PDB file of C-alpha atoms in Angstrom:
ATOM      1  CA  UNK A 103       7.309  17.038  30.007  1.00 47.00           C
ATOM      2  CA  UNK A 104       8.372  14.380  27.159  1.00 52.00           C
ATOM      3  CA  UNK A 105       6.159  12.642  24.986  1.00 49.00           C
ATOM      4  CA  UNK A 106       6.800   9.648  22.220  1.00 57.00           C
ATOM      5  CA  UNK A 107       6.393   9.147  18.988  1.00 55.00           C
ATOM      6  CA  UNK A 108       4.218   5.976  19.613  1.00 56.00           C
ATOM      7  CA  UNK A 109       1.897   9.002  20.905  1.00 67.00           C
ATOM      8  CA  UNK A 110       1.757   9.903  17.802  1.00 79.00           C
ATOM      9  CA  UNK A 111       1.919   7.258  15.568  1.00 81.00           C
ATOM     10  CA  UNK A 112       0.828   3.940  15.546  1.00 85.00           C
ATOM     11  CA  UNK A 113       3.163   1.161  16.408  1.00 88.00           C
ATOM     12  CA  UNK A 114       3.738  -1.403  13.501  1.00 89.00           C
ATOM     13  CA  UNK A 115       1.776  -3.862  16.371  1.00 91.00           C
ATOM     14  CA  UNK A 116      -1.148  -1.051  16.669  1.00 90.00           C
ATOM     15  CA  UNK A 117      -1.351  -1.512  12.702  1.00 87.00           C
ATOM     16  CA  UNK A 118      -1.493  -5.143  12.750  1.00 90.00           C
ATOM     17  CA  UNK A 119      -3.944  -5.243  15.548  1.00 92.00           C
ATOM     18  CA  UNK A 120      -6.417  -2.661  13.586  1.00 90.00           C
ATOM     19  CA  UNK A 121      -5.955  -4.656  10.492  1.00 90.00           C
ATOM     20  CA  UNK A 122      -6.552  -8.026  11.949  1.00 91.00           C
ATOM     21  CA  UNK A 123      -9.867  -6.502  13.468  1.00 92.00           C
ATOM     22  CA  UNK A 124     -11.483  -6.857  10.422  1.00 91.00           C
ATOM     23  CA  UNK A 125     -13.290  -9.894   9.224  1.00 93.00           C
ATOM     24  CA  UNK A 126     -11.762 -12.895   8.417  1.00 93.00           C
ATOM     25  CA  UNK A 127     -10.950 -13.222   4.322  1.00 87.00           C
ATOM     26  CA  UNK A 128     -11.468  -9.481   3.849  1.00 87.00           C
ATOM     27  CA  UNK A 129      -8.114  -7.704   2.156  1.00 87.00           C
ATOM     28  CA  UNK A 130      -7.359  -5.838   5.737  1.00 88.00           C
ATOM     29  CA  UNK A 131      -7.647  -9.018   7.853  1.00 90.00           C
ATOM     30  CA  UNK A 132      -5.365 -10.587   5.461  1.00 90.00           C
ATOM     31  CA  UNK A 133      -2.643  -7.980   5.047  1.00 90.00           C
ATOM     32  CA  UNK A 134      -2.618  -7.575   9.136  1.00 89.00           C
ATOM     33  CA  UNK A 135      -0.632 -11.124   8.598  1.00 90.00           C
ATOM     34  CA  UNK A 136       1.860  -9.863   6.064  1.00 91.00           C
ATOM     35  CA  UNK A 137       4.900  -7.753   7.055  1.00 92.00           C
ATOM     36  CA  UNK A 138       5.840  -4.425   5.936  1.00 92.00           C
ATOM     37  CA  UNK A 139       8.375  -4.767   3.197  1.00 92.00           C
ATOM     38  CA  UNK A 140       8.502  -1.644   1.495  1.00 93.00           C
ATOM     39  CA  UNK A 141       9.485   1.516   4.195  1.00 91.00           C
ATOM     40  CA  UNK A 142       9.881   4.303   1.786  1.00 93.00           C
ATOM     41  CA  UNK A 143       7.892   6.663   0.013  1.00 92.00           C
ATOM     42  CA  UNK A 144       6.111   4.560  -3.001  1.00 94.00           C
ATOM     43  CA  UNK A 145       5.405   6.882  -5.303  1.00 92.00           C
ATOM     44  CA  UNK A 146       7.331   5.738  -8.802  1.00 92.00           C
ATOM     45  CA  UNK A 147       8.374   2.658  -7.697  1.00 94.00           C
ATOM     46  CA  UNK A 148       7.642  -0.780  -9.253  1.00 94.00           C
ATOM     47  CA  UNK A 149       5.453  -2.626  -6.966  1.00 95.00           C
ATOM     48  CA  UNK A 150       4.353  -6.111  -6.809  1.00 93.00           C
ATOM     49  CA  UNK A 151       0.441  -6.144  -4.908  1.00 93.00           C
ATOM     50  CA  UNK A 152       0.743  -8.939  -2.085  1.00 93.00           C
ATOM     51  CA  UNK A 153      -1.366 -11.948  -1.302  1.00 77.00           C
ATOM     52  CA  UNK A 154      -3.285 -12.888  -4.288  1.00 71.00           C
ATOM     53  CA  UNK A 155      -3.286 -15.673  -6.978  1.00 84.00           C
ATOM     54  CA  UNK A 156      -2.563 -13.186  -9.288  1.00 86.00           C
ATOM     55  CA  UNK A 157      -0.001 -11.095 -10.260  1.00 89.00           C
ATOM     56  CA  UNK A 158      -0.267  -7.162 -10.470  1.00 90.00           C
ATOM     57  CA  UNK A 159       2.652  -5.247 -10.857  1.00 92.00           C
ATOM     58  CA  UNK A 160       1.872  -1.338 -10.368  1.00 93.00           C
ATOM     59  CA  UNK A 161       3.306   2.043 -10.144  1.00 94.00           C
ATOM     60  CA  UNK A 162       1.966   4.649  -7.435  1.00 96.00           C
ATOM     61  CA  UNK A 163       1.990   8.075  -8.684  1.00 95.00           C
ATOM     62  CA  UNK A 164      -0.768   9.903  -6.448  1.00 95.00           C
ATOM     63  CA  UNK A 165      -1.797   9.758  -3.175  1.00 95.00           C
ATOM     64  CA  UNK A 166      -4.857  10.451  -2.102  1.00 93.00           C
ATOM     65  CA  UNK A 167      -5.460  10.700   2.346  1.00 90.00           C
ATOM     66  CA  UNK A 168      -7.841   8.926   3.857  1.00 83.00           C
ATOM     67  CA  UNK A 169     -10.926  11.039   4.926  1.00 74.00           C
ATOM     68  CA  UNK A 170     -10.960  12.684   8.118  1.00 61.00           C
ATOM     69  CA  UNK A 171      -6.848  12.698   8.497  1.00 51.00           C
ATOM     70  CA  UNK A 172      -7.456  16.396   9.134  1.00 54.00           C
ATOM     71  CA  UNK A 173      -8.623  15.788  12.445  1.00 55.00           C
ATOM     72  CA  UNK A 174      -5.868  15.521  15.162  1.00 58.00           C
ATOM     73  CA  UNK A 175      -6.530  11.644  16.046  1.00 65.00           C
ATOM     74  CA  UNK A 176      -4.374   9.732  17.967  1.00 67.00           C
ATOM     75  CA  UNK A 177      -2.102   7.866  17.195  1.00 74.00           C
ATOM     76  CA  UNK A 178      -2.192   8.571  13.344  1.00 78.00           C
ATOM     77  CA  UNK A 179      -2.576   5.762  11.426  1.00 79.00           C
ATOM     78  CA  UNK A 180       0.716   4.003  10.039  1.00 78.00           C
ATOM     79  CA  UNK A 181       0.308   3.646   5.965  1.00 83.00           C
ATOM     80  CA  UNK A 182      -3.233   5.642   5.625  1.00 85.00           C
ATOM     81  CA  UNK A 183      -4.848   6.947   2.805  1.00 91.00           C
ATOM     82  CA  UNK A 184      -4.479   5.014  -0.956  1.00 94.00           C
ATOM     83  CA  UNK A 185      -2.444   5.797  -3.883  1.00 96.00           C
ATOM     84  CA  UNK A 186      -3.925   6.380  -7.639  1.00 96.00           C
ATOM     85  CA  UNK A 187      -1.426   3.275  -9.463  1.00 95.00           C
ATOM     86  CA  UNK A 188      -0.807   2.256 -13.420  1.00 94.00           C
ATOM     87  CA  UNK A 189      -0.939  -1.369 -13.949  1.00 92.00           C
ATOM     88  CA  UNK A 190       1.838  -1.865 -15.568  1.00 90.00           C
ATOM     89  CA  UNK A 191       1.846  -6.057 -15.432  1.00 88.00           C
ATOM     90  CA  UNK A 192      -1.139  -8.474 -15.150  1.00 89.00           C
ATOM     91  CA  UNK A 193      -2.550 -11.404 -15.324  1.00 88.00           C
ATOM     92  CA  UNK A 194      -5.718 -10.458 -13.401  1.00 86.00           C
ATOM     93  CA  UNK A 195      -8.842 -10.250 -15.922  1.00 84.00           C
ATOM     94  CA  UNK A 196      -9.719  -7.190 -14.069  1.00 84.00           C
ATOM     95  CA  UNK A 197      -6.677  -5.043 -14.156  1.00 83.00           C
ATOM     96  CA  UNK A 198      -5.446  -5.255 -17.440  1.00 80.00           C
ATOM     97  CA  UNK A 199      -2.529  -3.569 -18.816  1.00 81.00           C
ATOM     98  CA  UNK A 200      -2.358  -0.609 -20.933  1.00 78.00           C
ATOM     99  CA  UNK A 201      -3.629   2.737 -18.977  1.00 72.00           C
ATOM    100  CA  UNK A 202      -5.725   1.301 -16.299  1.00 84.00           C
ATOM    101  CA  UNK A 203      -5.178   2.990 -13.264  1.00 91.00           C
ATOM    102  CA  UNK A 204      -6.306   1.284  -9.600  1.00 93.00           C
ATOM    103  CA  UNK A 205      -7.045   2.640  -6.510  1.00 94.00           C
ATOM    104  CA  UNK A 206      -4.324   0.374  -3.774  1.00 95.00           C
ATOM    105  CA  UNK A 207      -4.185   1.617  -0.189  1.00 94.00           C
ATOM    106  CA  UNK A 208      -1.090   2.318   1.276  1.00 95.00           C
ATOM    107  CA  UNK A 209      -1.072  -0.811   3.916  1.00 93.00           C
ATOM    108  CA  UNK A 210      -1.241  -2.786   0.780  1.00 94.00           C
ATOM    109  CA  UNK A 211       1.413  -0.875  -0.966  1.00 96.00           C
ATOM    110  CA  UNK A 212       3.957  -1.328   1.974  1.00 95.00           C
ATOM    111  CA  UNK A 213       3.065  -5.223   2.227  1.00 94.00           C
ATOM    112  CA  UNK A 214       3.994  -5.794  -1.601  1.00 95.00           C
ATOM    113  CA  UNK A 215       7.807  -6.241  -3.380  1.00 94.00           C
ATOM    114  CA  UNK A 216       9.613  -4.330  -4.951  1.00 93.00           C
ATOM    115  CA  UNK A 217       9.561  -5.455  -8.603  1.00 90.00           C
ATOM    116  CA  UNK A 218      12.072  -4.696 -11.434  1.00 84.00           C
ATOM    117  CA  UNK A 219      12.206  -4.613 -15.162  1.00 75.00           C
ATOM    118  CA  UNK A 220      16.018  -5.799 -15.391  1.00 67.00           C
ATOM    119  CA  UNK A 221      17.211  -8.160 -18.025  1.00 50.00           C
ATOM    120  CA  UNK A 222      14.080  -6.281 -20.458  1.00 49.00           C
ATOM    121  CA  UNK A 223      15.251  -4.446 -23.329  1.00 50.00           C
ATOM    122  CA  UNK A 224      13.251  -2.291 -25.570  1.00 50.00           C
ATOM    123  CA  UNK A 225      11.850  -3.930 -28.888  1.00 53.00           C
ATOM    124  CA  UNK A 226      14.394  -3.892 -31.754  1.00 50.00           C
TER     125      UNK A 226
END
C-alpha cells in the first residue's frame, strides 16, 4: 500500500487556496496571490517582506510553530508557524531599525526576496 507526499503535505495549490480563503485586503488573502520565492530554510537570511508600500528588510532567527502542529492533521500546512525577525532596514514608521524584532509568518517569509548588503562597506 503506497501513499504520497501530497497526503502529507499541502500542495503549493492547497496553500494558495487556504490563503485566498481569507477576506479580501487581509495579509493572507493577499499573499495567496504572490508566489513562493524563497524555498529554503530562512533562518539568517536577508529578507525583503512582500507586498507593501514600504520597505522592510529582516532577518529570521527563531521560529516559533503554529499552535496545534502537534496534532497529526492532514495535510500539514506548507510554510506554518512564524519566525521571531530583526529589522534590519526600514522605512515603515512602525518597524524601525535598531533592535526591533517582528513577529513575520512563514507564508510571508517564503513570498519575500532575498535581499543583500553588497556594494556596503563598513564606516571608515
Amino acid at each position: 500500500m503506497g501513499f504520497t507526499l501530497s497526503a502529507l503535505f499541502e500542495t503549493p495549490e492547497q496553500e494558495a487556496a487556504r490563503l485566498a480563503a481569507a477576506p479580501e485586503g487581509s495579509k493572507n488573502h493577499d499573499l495567496s496571490l504572490l508566489p513562493v520565492t524563497i524555498r529554503e530554510w530562512p533562518q539568517d537570511l536577508l529578507i525583503a517582506l512582500p507586498g507593501t508600500k514600504h520597505q522592510v528588510v529582516v532577518v529570521p532567527f527563531e521560529f516559533w510553530p503554529d499552535a496545534g502542529t502537534t496534532d497529526e492533521k492532514r495535510p500539514r500546512r506548507r510554510y506554518s508557524g512564524s519566525w521571531v525577525c530583526a529589522v534590519v532596514h526600514s522605512n515603515h514608521p512602525d518597524y524601525p531599525v535598531g533592535g526591533h524584532r517582528i513577529l513575520v509568518p512563514a507564508a510571508e517569509l517564503a513570498r519575500g526576496a532575498r535581499a543583500s548588503i553588497e556594494g556596503t562597506r563598513p564606516p571608515a
